[in-house]
Short mmCIF file of C-alpha atoms and ligand atoms in Angstrom, two decimals:
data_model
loop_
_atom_site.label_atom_id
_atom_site.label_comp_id
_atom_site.label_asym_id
_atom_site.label_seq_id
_atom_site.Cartn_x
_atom_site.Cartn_y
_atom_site.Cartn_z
CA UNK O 1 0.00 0.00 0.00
CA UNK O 2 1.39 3.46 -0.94
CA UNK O 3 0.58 5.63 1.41
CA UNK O 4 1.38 9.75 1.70
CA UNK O 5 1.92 11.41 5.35
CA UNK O 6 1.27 14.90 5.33
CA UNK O 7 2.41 16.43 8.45
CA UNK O 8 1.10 19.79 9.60
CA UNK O 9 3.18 22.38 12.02
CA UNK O 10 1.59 21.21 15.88
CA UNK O 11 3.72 20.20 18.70
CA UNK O 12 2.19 16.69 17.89
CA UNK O 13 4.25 16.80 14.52
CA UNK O 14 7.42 14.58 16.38
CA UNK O 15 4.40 11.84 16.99
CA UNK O 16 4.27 11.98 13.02
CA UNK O 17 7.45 10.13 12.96
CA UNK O 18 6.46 6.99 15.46
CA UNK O 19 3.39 7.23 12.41
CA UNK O 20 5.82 6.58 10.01
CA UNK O 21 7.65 4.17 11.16
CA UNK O 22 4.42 2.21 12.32
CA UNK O 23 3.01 2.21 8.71
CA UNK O 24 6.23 1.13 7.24
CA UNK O 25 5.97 -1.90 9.72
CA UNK O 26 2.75 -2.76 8.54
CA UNK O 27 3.86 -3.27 5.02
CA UNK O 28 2.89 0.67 3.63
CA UNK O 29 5.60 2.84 1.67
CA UNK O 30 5.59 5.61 2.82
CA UNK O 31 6.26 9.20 1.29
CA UNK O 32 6.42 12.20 3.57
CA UNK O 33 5.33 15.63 3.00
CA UNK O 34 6.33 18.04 5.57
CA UNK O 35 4.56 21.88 4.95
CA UNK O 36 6.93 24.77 6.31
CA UNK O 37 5.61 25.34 9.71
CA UNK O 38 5.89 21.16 10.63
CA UNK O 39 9.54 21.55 9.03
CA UNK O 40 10.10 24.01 11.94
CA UNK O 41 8.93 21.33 14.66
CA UNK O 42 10.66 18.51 13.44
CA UNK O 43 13.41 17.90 10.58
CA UNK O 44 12.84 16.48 7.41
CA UNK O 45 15.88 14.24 7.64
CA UNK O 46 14.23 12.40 10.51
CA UNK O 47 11.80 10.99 8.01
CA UNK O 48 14.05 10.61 4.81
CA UNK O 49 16.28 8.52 7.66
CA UNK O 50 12.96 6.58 8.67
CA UNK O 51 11.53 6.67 5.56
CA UNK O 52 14.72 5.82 3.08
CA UNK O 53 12.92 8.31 0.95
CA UNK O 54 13.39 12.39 0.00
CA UNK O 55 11.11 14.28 1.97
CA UNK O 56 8.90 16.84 0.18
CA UNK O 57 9.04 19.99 1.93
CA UNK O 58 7.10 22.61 -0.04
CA UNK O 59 5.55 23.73 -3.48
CA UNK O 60 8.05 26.05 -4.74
CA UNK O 61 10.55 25.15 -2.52
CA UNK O 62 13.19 24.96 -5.66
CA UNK O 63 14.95 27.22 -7.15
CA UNK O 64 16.16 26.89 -10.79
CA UNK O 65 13.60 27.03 -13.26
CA UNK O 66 13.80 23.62 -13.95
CA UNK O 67 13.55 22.42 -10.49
CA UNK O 68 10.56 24.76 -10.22
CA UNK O 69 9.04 23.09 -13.60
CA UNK O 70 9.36 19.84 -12.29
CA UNK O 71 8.13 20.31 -8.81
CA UNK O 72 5.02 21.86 -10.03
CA UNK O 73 3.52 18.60 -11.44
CA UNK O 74 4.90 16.75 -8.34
CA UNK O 75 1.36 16.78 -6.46
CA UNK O 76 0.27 15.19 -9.46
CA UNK O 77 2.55 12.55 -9.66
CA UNK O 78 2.39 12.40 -5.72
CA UNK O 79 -1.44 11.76 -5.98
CA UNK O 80 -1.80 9.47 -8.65
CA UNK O 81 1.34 7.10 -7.32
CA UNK O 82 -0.67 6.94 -3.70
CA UNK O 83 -3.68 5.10 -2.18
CA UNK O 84 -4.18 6.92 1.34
CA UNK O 85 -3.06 10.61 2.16
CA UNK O 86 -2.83 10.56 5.68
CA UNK O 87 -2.72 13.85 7.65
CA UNK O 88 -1.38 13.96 11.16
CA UNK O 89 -1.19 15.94 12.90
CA UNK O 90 -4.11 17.63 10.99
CA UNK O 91 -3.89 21.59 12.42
CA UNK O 92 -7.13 23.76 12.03
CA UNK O 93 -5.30 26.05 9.53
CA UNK O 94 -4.90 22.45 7.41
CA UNK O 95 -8.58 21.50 8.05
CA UNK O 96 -9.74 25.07 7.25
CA UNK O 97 -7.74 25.18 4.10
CA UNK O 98 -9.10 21.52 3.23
CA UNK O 99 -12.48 22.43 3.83
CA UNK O 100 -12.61 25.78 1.93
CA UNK O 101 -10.08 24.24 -1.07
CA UNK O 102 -7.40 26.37 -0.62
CA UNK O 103 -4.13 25.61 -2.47
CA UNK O 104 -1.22 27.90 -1.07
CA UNK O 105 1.42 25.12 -0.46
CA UNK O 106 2.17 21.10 -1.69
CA UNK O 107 0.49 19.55 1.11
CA UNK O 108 -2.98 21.45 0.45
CA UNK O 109 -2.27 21.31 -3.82
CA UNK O 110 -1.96 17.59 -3.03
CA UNK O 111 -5.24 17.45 -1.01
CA UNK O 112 -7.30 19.00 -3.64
CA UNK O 113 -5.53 16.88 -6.57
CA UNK O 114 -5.86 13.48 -4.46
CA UNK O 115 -8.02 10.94 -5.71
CA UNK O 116 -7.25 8.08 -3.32
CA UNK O 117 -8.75 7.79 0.54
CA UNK O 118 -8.16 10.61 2.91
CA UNK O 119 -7.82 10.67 6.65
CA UNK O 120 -7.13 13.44 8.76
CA UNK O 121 -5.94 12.96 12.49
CA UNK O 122 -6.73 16.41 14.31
CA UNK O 123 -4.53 17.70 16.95
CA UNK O 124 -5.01 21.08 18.78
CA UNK O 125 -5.79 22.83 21.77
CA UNK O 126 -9.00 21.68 23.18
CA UNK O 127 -10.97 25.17 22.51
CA UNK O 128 -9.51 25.86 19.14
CA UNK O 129 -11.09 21.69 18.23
CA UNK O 130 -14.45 22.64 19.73
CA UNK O 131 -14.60 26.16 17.76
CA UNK O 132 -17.35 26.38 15.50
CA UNK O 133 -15.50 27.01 12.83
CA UNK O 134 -13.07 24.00 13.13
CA UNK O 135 -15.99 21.74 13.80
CA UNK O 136 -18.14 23.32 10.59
CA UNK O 137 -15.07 22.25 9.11
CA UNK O 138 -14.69 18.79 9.98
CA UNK O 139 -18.54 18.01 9.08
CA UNK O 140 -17.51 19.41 5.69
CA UNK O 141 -14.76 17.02 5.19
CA UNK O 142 -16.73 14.36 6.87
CA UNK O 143 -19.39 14.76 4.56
CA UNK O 144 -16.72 14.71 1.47
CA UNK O 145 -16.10 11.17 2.62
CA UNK O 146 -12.99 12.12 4.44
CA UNK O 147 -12.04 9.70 7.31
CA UNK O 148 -11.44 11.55 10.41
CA UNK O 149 -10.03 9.93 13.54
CA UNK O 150 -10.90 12.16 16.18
CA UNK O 151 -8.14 13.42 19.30
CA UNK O 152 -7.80 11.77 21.98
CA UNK O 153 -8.72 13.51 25.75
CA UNK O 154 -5.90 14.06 27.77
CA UNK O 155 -3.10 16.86 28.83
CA UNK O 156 -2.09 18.98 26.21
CA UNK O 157 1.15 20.62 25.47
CA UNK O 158 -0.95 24.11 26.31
CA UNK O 159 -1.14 22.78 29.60
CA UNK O 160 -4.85 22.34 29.82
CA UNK O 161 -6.59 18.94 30.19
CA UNK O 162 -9.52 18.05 27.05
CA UNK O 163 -9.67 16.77 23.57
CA UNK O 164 -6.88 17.60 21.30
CA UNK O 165 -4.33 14.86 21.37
CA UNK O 166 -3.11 13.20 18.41
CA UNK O 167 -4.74 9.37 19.23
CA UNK O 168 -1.57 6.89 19.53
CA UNK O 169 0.79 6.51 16.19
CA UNK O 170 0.17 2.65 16.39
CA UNK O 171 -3.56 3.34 16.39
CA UNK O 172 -3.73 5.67 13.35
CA UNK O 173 -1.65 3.27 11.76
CA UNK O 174 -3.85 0.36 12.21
CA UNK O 175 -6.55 2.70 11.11
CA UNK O 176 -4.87 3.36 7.65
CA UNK O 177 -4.19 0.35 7.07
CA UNK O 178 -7.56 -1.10 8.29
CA UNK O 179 -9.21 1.79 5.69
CA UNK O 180 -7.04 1.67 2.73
CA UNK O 181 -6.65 -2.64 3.05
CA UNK O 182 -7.20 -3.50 -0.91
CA UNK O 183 -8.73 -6.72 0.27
CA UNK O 184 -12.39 -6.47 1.06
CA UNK O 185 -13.52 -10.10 1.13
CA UNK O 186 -15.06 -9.91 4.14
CA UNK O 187 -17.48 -7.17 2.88
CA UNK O 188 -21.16 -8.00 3.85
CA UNK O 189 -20.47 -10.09 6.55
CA UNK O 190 -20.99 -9.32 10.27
CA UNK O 191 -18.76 -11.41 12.52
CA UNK O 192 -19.52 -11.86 15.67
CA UNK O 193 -16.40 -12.06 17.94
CA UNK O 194 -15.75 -13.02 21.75
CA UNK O 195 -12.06 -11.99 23.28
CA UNK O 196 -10.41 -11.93 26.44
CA UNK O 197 -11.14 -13.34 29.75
CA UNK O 198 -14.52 -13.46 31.91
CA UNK O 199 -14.45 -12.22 35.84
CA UNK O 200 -16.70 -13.99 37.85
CA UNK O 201 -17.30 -12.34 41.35
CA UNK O 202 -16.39 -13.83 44.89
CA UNK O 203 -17.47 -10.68 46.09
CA UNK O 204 -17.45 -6.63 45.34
CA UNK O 205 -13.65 -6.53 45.41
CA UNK O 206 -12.54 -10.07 44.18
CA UNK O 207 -13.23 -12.30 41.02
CA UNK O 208 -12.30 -15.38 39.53
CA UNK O 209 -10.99 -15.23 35.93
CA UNK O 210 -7.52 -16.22 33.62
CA UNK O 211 -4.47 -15.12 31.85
CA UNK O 212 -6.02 -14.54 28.07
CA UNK O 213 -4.66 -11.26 27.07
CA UNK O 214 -7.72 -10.69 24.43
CA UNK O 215 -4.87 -10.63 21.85
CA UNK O 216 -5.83 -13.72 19.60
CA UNK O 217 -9.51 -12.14 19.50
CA UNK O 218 -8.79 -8.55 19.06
CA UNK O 219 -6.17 -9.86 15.98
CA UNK O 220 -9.11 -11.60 14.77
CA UNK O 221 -11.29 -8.30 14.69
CA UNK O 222 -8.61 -6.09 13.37
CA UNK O 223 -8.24 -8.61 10.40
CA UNK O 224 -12.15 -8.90 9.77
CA UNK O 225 -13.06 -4.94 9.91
CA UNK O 226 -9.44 -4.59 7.51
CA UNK O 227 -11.13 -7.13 4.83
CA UNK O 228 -14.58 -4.83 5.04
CA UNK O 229 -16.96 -6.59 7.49
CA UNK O 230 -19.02 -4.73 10.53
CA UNK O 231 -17.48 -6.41 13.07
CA UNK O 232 -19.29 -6.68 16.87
CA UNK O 233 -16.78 -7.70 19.18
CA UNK O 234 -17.73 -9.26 22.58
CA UNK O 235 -14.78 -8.46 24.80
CA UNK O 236 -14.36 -9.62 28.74
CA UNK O 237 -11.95 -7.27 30.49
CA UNK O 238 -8.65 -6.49 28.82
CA UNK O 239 -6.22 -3.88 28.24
CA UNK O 240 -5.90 -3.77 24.85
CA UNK O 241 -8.18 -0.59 22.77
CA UNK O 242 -10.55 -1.20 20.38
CA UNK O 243 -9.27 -1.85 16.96
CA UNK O 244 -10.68 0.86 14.11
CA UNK O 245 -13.73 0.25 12.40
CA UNK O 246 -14.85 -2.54 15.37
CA UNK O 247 -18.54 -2.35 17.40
CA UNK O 248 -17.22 -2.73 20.74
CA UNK O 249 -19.09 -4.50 23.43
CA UNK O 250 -17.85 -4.45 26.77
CA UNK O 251 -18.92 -7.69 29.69
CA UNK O 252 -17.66 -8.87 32.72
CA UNK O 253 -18.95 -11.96 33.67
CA UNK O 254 -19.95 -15.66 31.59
CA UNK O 255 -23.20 -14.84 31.85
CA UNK O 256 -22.79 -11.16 30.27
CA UNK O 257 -20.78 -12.53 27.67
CA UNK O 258 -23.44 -15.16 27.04
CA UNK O 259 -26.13 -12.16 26.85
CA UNK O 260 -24.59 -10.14 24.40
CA UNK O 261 -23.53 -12.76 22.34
CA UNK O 262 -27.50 -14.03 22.11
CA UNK O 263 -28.59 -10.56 21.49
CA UNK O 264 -26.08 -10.40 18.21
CA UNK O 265 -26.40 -13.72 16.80
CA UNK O 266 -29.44 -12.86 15.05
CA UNK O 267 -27.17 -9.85 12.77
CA UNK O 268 -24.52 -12.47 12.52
CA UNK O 269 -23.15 -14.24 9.44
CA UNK O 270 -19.78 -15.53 11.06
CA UNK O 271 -19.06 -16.37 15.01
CA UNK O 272 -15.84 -17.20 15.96
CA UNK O 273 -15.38 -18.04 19.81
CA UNK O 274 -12.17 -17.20 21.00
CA UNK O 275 -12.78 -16.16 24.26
CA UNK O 276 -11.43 -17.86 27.41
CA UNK O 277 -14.87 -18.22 28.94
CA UNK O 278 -14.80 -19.35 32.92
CA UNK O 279 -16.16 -22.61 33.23
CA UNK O 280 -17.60 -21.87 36.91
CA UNK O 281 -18.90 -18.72 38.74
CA UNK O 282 -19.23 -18.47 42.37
CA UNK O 283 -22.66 -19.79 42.91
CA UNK O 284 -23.36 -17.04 45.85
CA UNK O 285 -21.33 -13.69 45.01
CA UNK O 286 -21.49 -12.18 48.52
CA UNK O 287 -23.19 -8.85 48.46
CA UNK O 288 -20.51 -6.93 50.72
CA UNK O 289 -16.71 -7.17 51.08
CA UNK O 290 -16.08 -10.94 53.18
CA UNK O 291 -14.12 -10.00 56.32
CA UNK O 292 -10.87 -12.68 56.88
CA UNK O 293 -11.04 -15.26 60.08
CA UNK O 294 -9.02 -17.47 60.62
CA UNK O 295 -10.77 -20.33 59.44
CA UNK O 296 -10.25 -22.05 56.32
CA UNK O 297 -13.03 -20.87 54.17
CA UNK O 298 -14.69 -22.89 50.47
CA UNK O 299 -16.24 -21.36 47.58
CA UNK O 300 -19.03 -23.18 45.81
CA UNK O 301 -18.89 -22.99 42.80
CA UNK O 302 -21.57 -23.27 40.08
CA UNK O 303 -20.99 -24.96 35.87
CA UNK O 304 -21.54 -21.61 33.56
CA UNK O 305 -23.35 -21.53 30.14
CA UNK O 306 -21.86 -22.93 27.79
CA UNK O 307 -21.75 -20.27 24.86
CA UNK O 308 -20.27 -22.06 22.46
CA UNK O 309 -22.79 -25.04 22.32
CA UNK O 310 -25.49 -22.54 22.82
CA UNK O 311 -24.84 -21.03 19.75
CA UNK O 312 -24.26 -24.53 18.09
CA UNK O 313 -27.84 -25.27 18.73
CA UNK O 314 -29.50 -22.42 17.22
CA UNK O 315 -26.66 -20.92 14.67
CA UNK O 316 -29.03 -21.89 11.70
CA UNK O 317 -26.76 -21.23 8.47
CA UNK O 318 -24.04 -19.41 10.37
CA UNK O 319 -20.47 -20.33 10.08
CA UNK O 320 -19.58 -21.18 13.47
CA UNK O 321 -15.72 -21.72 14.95
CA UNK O 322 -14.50 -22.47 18.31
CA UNK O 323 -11.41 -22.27 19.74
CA UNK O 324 -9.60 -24.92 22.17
CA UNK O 325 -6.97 -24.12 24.79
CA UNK O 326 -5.13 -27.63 25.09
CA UNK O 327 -2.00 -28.55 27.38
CA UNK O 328 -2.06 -31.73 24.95
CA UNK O 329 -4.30 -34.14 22.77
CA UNK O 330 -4.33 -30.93 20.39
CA UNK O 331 -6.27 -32.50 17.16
CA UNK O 332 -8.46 -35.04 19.22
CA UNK O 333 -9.58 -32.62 21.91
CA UNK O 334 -10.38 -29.86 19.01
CA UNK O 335 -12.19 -32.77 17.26
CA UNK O 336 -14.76 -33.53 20.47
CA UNK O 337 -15.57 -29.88 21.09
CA UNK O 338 -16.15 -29.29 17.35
CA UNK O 339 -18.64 -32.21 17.37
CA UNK O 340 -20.17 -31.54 21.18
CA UNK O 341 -20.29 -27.96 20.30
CA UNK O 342 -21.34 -28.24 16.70
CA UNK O 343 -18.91 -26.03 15.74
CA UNK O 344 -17.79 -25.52 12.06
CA UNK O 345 -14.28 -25.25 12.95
CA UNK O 346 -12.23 -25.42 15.89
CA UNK O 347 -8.57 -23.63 16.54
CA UNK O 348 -7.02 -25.33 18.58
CA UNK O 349 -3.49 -24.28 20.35
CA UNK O 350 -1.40 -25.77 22.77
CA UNK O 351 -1.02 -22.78 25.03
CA UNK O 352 1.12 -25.00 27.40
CA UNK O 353 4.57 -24.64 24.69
CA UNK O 354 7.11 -21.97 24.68
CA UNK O 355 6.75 -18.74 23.26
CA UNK O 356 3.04 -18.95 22.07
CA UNK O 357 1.06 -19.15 25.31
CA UNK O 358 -1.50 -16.25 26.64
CA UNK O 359 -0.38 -12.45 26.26
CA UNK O 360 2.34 -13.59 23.05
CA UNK O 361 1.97 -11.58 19.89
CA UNK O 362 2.60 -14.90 17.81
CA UNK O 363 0.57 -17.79 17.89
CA UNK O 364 0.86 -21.12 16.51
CA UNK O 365 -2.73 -23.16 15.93
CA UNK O 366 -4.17 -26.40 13.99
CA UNK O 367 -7.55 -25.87 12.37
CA UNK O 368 -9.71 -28.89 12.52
CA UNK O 369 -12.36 -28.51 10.18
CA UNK O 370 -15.72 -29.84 9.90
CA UNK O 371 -14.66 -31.83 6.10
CA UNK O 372 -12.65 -33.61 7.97
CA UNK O 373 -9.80 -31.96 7.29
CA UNK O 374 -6.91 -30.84 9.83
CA UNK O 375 -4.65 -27.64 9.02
CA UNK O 376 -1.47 -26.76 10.54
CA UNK O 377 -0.77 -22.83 10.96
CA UNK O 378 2.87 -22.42 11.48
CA UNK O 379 4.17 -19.80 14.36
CA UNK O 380 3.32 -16.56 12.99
CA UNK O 381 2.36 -12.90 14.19
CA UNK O 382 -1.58 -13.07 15.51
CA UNK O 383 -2.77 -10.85 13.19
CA UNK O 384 -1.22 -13.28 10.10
CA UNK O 385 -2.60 -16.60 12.10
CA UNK O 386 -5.89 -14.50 11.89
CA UNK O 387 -6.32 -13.72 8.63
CA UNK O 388 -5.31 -17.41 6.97
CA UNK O 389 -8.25 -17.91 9.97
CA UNK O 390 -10.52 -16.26 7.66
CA UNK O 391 -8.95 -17.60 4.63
CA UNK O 392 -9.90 -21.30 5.15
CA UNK O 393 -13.11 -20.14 6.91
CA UNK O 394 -14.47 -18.66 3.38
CA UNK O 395 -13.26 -21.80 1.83
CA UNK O 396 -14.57 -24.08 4.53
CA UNK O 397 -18.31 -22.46 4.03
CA UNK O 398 -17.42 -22.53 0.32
CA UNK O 399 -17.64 -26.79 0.41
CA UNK O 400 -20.25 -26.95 3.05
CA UNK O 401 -22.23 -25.26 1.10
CA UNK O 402 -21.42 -27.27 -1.86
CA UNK O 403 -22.00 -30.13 0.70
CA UNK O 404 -25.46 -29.46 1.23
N1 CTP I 1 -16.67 -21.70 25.69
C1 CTP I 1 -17.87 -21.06 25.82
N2 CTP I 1 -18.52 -21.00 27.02
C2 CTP I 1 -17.99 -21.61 28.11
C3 CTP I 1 -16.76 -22.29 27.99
C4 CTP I 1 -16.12 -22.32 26.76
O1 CTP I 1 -18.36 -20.50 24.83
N3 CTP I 1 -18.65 -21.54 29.26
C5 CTP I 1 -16.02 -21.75 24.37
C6 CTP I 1 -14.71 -21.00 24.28
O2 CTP I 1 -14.92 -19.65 23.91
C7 CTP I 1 -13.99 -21.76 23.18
C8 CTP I 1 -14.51 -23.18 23.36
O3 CTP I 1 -15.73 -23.08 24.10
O4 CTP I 1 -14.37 -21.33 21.90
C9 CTP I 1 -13.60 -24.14 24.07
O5 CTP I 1 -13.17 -23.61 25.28
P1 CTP I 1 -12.20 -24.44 26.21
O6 CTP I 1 -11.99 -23.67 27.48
O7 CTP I 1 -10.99 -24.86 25.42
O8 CTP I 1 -13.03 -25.76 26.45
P2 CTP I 1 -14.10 -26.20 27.45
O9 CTP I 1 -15.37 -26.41 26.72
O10 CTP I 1 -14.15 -25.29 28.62
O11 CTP I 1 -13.57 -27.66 27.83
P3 CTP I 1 -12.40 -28.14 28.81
O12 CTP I 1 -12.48 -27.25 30.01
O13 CTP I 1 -12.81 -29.53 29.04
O14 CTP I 1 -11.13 -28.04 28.04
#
């Protein structure tokens, strides 16, 4: 993906090069264009270093006439070699000069000759974002079909505490890349996803719950909203934000996660289960804080709802997959919940071996399908393992389809 970063003259203009370097991660190239008040804040050969790429400062810049010539058609060339012009930090004097079409330097030439998908990331002092004017603005742009990925609350550089902040590099990354993803296969679909951990309460203060980090699931929903579905994830408590584009819906307990999940299935083409659901909850939750004695003291402890073979028995035509957290027996146990469950696939990982256990950013699963088939993902980033998920799930409804 070729991607342009237009950075405008903020104090959040130094967070413009984390931005760059988080896109070129992800696989974008990335060409900067810096106008003259950013170039103050923070030097162009920061980003030709990050970027391994010349840095494109201003319009007329140049100053032979044959550097001039050539730099004039350079927006031109800039905008039709690009897929996403990003813009962050996106100043009000930017978003005014978007808005109204105003052309004085390359950055704003480039916006108006710039075919491809625009996003803007404003960053200001709070009362200069709540203006009038700025927000008239930004309901302009919006309405173009601009993307805009509002601040962040916080302290500002001003000193005062409100909205304003550029949102975190890695998160307008994922956001471009999530928006200007050329594979939309997932378009049309609504997948229904589970993450994280549940809490089950011994009391106000105290709960009952596991080491899932949400990472595998929230991977999983990153990949689906990227390939163009609405995507309604189900998410016990983790610490991880919201990927872009995803319906987030925040539960506690088993039997939250068991509510929102029924309310949902009905919108839902694809439910994939990857969750680390508690198995028991405390059958009495004690209303108040319990006071220690001395005496040794026993929780009772009650079976939870099983969601996943809820869902099996009323997911209709759904495509519905499973996961299975095994310390061994990997195919055969994946094989018994896919069948108890009536599951359409199960991913099951061994989250017992090195390296690829709970909170890891690379995972390492086997697929056991309902043809019969068994599929071994090798040890790869989440977000990979997640989208060859979705890659053998369109195939696997594909034949069962075909099947029936
Ligand atoms: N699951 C669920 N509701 C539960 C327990 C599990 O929906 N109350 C789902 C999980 O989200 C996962 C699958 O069932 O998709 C398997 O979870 P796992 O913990 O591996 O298996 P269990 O069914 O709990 O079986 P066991 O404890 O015997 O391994």
């Amino acid at each position: 993906m070729n991607v342009v970063l237009g950075v405008g003259g903020g104090i959040a203009a130094y967070k413009a090069a984390e931005l760059a370097r988080a896109l070129m991660e992800r696989g974008a190239n990335v060409q900067v264009v810096l106008t003259s008040s950013a170039a103050e804040f923070i030097r162009p050969l920061t980003f030709a270093a990050l970027t391994n790429r010349k840095v494109i400062t201003d319009l007329f810049g140049s100053s032979s006439a044959d550097e001039i010539l050539s730099s004039s058609v350079e927006h031109i060339r800039v905008a039709q070699d690009n897929d996403v012009l990003v813009v962050a930090p996106a100043t009000a004097d930017l978003i005014a000069k978007f808005a109204a079409g105003l052309a004085p330097d390359f950055l704003t030439t480039l916006y108006l000759a710039f075919t491809g998908k625009v996003i803007l990331a404003p960053a200001m002092n709070t009362n200069m974002w709540n203006h009038p004017a700025t927000q008239e603005n930004i309901e302009k742009l919006a309405a173009r079909g601009n993307y805009i990925l509002p601040p962040d609350e916080g302290l500002l550089a001003c000193g005062t505490t409100g909205a304003g902040r550029l949102p975190d590099p890695v998160r307008i990354a994922e956001a471009v890349v999530s928006i200007g993803h050329p594979r939309k296969d997932l378009d049309g679909e609504t997948i229904l996803i589970t993450a994280g951990p549940t809490q089950e309460a011994i009391d106000p203060v105290r709960f009952i719950s596991n080491h899932s980090s949400g990472k595998m699931g929230y991977s999983i929903a990153a990949a689906a909203a990227c390939r163009g579905a609405r995507v309604i994830l189900v998410s016990g408590p983790v610490n991880l934000p919201a990927p872009y584009g995803v319906e987030l819906v925040p539960v506690k307990s088993a039997g939250e996660m068991r509510d929102a999940v029924m309310r949902h299935l009905p919108a839902a083409t694809i439910i994939i289960k990857s969750a680390a659901v508690a198995d028991y909850h405390v059958a009495n939750p004690a209303p108040q804080k319990l006071k220690k004695t001395p005496a040794r003291m026993s929780l009772e402890l009650d079976p939870t709802v099983d969601i996943l073979a809820e869902v099996g028995r009323n997911k209709g035509d759904r495509l519905l997959i499973g996961f299975a957290a095994e310390t061994q027996n990997l195919v055969a146990e994946g094989r018994r919940k896919m069948e108890t469950k009536n599951a359409d696939m199960v991913v099951a990982n061994l989250v017992s071996k090195e390296g690829i256990g709970f909170g890891a950013d690379v995972n390492e699963v086997t697929l056991v399908l309902r043809t019969g088939e068994v599929i071994a993902i090798p040890r790869a980033t989440k977000r990979a393992v997640a989208d060859q998920i979705f890659d053998h799930a369109l195939n696997l409804r594909l034949a069962l389809h075909a099947r029936s």
